[in-house]
Coordinates of C-alpha atoms and ligand atoms in Angstrom, one line a residue:
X1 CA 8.9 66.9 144.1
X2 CA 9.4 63.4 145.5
X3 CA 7.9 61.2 143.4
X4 CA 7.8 62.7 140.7
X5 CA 10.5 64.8 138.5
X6 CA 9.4 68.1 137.9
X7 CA 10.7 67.7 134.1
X8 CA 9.1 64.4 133.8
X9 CA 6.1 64.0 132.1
X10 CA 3.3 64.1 134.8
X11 CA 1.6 60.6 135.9
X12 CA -2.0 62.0 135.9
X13 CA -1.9 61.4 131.7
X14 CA -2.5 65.0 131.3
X15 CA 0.4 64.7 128.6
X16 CA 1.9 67.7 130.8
X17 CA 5.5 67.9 132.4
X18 CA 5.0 67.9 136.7
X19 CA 6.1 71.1 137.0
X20 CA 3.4 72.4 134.3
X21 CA 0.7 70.5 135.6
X22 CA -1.7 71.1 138.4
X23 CA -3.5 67.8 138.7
X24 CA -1.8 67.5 142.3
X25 CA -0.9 64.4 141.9
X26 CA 2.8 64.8 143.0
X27 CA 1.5 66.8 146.4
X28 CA -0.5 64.2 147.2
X29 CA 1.6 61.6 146.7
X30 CA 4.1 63.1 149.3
X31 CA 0.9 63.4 152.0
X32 CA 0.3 59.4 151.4
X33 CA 3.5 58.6 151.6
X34 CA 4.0 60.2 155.2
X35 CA 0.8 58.7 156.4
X36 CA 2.0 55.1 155.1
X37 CA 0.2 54.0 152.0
X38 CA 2.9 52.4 149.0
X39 CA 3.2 54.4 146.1
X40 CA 3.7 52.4 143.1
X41 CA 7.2 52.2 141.7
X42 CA 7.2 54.4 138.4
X43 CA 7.2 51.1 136.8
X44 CA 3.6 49.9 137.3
X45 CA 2.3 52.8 135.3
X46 CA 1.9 51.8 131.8
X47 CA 3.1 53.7 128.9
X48 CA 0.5 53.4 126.0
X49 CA 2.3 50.9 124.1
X50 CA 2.1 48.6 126.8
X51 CA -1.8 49.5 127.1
X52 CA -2.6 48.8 123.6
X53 CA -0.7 45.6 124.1
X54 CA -2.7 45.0 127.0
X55 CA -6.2 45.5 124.7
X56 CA -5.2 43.4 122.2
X57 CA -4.7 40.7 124.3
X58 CA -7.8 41.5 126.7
X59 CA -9.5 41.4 123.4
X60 CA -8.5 37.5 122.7
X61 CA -9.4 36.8 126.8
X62 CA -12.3 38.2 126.4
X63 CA -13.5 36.8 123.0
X64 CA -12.2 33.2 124.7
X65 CA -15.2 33.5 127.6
X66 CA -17.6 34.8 125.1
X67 CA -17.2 31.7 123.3
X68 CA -16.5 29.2 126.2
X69 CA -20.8 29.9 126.8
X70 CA -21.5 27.5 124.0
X71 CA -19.3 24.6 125.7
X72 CA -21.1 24.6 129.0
X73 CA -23.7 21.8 129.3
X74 CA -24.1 18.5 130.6
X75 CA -22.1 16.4 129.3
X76 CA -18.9 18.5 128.5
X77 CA -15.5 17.5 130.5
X78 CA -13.2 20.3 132.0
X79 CA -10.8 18.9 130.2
X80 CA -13.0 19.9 126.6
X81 CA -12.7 23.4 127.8
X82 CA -9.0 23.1 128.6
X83 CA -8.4 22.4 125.4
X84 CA -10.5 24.9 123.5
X85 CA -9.3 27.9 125.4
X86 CA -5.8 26.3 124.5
X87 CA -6.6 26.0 120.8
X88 CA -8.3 29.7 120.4
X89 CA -5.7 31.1 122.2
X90 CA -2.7 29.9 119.8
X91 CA -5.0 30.6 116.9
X92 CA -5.4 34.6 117.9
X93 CA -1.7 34.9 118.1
X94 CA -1.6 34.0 121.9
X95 CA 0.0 31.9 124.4
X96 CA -2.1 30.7 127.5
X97 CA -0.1 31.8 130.4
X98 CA -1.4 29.2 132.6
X99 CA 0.3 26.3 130.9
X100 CA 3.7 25.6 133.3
X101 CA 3.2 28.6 135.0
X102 CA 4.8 27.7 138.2
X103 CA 4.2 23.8 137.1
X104 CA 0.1 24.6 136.5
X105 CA -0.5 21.6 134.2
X106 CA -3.2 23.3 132.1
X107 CA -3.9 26.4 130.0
X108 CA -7.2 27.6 131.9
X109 CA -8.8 26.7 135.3
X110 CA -12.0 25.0 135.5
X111 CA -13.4 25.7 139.2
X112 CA -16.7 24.0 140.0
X113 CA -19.1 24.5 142.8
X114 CA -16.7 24.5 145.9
X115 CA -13.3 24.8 144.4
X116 CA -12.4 28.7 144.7
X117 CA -9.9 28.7 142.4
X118 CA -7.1 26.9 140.8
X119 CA -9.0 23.9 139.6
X120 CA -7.4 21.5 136.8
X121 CA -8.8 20.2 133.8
X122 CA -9.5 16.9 134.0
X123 CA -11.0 14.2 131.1
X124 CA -12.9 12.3 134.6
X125 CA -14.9 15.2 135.3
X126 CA -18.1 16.1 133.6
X127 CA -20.0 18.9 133.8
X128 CA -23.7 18.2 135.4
X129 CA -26.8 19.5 135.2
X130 CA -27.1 22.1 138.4
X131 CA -23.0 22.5 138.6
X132 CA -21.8 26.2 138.7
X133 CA -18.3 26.8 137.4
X134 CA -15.8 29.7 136.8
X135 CA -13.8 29.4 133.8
X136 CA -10.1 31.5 134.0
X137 CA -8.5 32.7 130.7
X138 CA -5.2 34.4 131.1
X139 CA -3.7 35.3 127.7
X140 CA -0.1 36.7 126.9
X141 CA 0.1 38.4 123.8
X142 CA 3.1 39.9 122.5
X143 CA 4.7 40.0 126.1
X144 CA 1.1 41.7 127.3
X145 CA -1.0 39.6 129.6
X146 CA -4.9 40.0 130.3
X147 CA -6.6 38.2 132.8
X148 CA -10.4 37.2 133.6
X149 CA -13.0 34.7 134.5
X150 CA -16.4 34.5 134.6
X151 CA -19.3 32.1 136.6
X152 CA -21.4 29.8 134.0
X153 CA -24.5 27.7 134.9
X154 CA -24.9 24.1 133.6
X155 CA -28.4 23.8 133.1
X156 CA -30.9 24.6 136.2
X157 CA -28.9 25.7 138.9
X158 CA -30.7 25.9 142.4
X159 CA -32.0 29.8 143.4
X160 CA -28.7 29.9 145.8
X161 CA -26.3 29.1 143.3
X162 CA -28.0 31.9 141.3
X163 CA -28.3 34.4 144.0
X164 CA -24.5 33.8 144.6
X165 CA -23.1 34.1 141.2
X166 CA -25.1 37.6 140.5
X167 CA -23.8 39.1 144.5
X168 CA -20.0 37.4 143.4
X169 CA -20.3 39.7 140.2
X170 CA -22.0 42.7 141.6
X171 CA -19.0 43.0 144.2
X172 CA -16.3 43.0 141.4
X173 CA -18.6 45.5 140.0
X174 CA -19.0 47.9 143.7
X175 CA -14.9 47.4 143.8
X176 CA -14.2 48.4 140.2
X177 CA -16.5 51.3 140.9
X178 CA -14.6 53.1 143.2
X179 CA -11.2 52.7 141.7
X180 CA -10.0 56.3 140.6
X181 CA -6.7 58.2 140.7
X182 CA -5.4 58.6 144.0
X183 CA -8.0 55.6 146.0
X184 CA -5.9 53.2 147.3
X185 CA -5.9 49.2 147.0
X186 CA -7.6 48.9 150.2
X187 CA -10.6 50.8 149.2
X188 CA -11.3 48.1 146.9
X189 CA -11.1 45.7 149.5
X190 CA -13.1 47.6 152.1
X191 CA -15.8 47.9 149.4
X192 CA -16.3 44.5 148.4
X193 CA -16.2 42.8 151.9
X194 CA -19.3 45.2 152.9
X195 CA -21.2 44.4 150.0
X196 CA -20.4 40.4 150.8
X197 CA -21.3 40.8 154.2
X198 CA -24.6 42.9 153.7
X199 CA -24.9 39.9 151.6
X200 CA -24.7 36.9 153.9
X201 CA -21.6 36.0 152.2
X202 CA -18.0 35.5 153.1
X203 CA -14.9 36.5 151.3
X204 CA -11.8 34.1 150.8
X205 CA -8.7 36.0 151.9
X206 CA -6.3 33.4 151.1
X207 CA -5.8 34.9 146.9
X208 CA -6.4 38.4 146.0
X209 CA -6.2 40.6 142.4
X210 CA -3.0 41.6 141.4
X211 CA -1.1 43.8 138.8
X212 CA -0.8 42.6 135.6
X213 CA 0.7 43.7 132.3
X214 CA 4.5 42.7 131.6
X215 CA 4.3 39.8 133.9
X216 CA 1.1 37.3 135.2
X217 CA 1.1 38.3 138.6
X218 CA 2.9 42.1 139.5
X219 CA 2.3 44.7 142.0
X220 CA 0.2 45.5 143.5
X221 CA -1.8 42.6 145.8
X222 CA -5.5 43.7 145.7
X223 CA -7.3 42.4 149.0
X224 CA -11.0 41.7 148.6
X225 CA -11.3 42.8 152.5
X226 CA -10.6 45.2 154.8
X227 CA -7.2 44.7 155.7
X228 CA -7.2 47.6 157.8
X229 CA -3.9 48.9 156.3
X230 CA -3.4 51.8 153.8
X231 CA -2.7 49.6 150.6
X232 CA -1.0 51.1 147.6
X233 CA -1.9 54.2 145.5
X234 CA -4.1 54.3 142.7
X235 CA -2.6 56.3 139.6
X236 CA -3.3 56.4 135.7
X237 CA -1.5 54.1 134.1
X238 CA -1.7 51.5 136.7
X239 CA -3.2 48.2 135.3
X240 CA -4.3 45.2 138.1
X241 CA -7.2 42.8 138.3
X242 CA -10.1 42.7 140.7
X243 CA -11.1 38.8 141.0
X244 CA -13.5 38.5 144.4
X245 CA -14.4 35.3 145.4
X246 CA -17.0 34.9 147.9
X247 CA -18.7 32.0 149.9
X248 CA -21.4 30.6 150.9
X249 CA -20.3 29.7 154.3
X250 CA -17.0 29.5 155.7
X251 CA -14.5 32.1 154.3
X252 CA -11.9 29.4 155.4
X253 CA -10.0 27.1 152.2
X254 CA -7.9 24.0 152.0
X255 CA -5.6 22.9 149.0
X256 CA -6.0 19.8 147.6
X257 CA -3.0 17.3 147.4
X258 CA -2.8 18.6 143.6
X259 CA -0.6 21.8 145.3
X260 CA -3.4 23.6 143.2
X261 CA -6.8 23.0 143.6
X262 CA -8.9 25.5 146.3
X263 CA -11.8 24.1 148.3
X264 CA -14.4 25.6 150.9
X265 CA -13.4 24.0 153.7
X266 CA -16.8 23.3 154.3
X267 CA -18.1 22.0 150.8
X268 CA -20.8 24.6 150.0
X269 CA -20.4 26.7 147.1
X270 CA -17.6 29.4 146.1
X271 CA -18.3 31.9 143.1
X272 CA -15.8 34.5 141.4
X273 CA -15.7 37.0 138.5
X274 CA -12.1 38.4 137.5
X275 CA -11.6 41.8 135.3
X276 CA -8.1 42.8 134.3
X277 CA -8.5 47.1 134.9
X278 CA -6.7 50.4 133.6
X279 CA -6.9 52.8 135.8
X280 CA -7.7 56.3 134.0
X281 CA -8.0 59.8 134.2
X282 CA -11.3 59.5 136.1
X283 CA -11.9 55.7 136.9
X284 CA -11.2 52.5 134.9
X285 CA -10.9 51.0 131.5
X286 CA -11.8 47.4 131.3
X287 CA -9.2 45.7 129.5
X288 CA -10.5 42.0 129.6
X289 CA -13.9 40.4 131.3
Ligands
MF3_301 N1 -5.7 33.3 136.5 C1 -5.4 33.2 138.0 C2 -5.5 34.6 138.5 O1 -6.5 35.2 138.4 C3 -4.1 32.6 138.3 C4 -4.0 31.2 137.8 S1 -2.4 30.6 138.2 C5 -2.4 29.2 137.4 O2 -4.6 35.1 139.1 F1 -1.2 28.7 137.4 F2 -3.3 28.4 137.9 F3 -2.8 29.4 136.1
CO302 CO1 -5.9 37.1 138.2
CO303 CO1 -7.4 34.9 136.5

């Protein structure tokens, strides 16, 4: 028993010490290993006070998008949103973990039409009628982050915005479906960049999900492609996001001279849907959408 002590209690969450328990968890873990795949560092696997810290807080995250909806119309400015997720935030007991978070200037992300991701609330820009945008909450509560985003229409939006917001959220949906003890990161990956394809879409390679829990961005990195490597382990316990963000046309980005803001190198549109996951016994828990 490598990975895991025979008197310690066993990873799978059968409540069971190793050596009592026949999920085959530790076995397998030992056949990964030799064939190269990361196994995650005892570390990553929540204990359940971390886990109900992490509900809590992907309650607020989650309550914050609900409620972001109402703000999205012509007219609105990124920088309204900004600071209404800031406000709700503080008033649930949270702390926006955006705000200075390696010198990010805001408390959410405001990412319209061809900006991937990143994209700074700003008083000059105004929502317009046809504009798609993804809105990023990341809340820290009691030392437990959560992290999600979702795509909102202003107005009409054109049949191709559409069609690419519903494929953007049904491949976060195909990847979160086959996350389940012992599938690896790059399952995940694999998954969604078929779907995209089959789809006529490309995926941006240059930011992936990540684990997330005691810190905003931990172990492991989750690849929305197939990066033709083994990945890391799934196990119980283990808590990450899935955040795919898929293209319209070039899978290629550039940074803007704000060190934050991601573009389609090509100007068409970019769509993405983030969910902070548990993995359990048998699949996932969402913690925060
Ligand atoms: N919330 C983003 C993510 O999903 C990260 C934003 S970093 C920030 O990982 F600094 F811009 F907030
Ligand atoms: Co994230
Ligand atoms: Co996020």
């Amino acid at each position: 028993m490598k990975w895991i002590e025979r008197n310690e209690t066993c990873w799978c969450g059968s409540n069971l010490k190793a050596k009592k328990c026949n999920c085959g968890i530790s076995e397998a873990l030992d056949g990964y290993s030799k064939k190269g795949y990361k196994i995650p560092k005892r570390s990553l696997i929540k204990d359940e006070k971390t886990i109900e810290g992490m509900r809590a807080s992907g309650k607020i995250t989650t309550k914050i998008l609900d409620e972001v909806a109402t703000l999205i119309k012509p007219g609105t400015t990124t920088e309204e949103i900004n600071t209404f997720v800031h406000n709700r935030t503080l008033e649930m007991g949270g702390i926006p973990a955006p705000l200075n978070y390696n010198g990010f200037p805001k408390s959410t992300c405001t990412s319209i039409n061809e900006v991937i991701c990143h994209g700074i609330p700003s008083p000059d820009r105004v929502l317009k009628e046809g504009d798609i945008i993804n809105v990023d909450v990341t809340t820290i509560l009691d030392g437990c982050y959560s992290d999600a985003s979702r795509m909102y229409a202003v107005g009409e939006i054109s049949e191709n915005a559409k069609r690419l917001i519903e494929v953007a959220k049904e491949s976060l949906d195909i990847g979160r479906s086959v996350v389940k003890p012992l599938a690896t990161t790059n399952d995940i990956g694999a998954a969604i960049e078929q779907y995209a394809d089959l789809n006529g879409y490309a995926v941006v390679e240059d930011f992936g999900g990540h684990g997330v829990g005691l810190q905003f961005h931990e172990d492991p990195f989750v690849f929305h492609f197939d990066t033709g490597e083994p990945g890391m382990v799934l196990l119980p316990g283990m808590t990450f996001t899935i955040e795919p963000m898929l293209n319209e046309g070039t899978y290629e980005c550039n940074i803007l001279s704000d060190h934050w803001t991601a573009v389609t190198a090509d100007g068409m549109l970019s769509a993405q849907w983030e969910y902070t996951l548990l993995v359990t016994k048998d699949g996932t828990e969402v913690i925060a959408y």
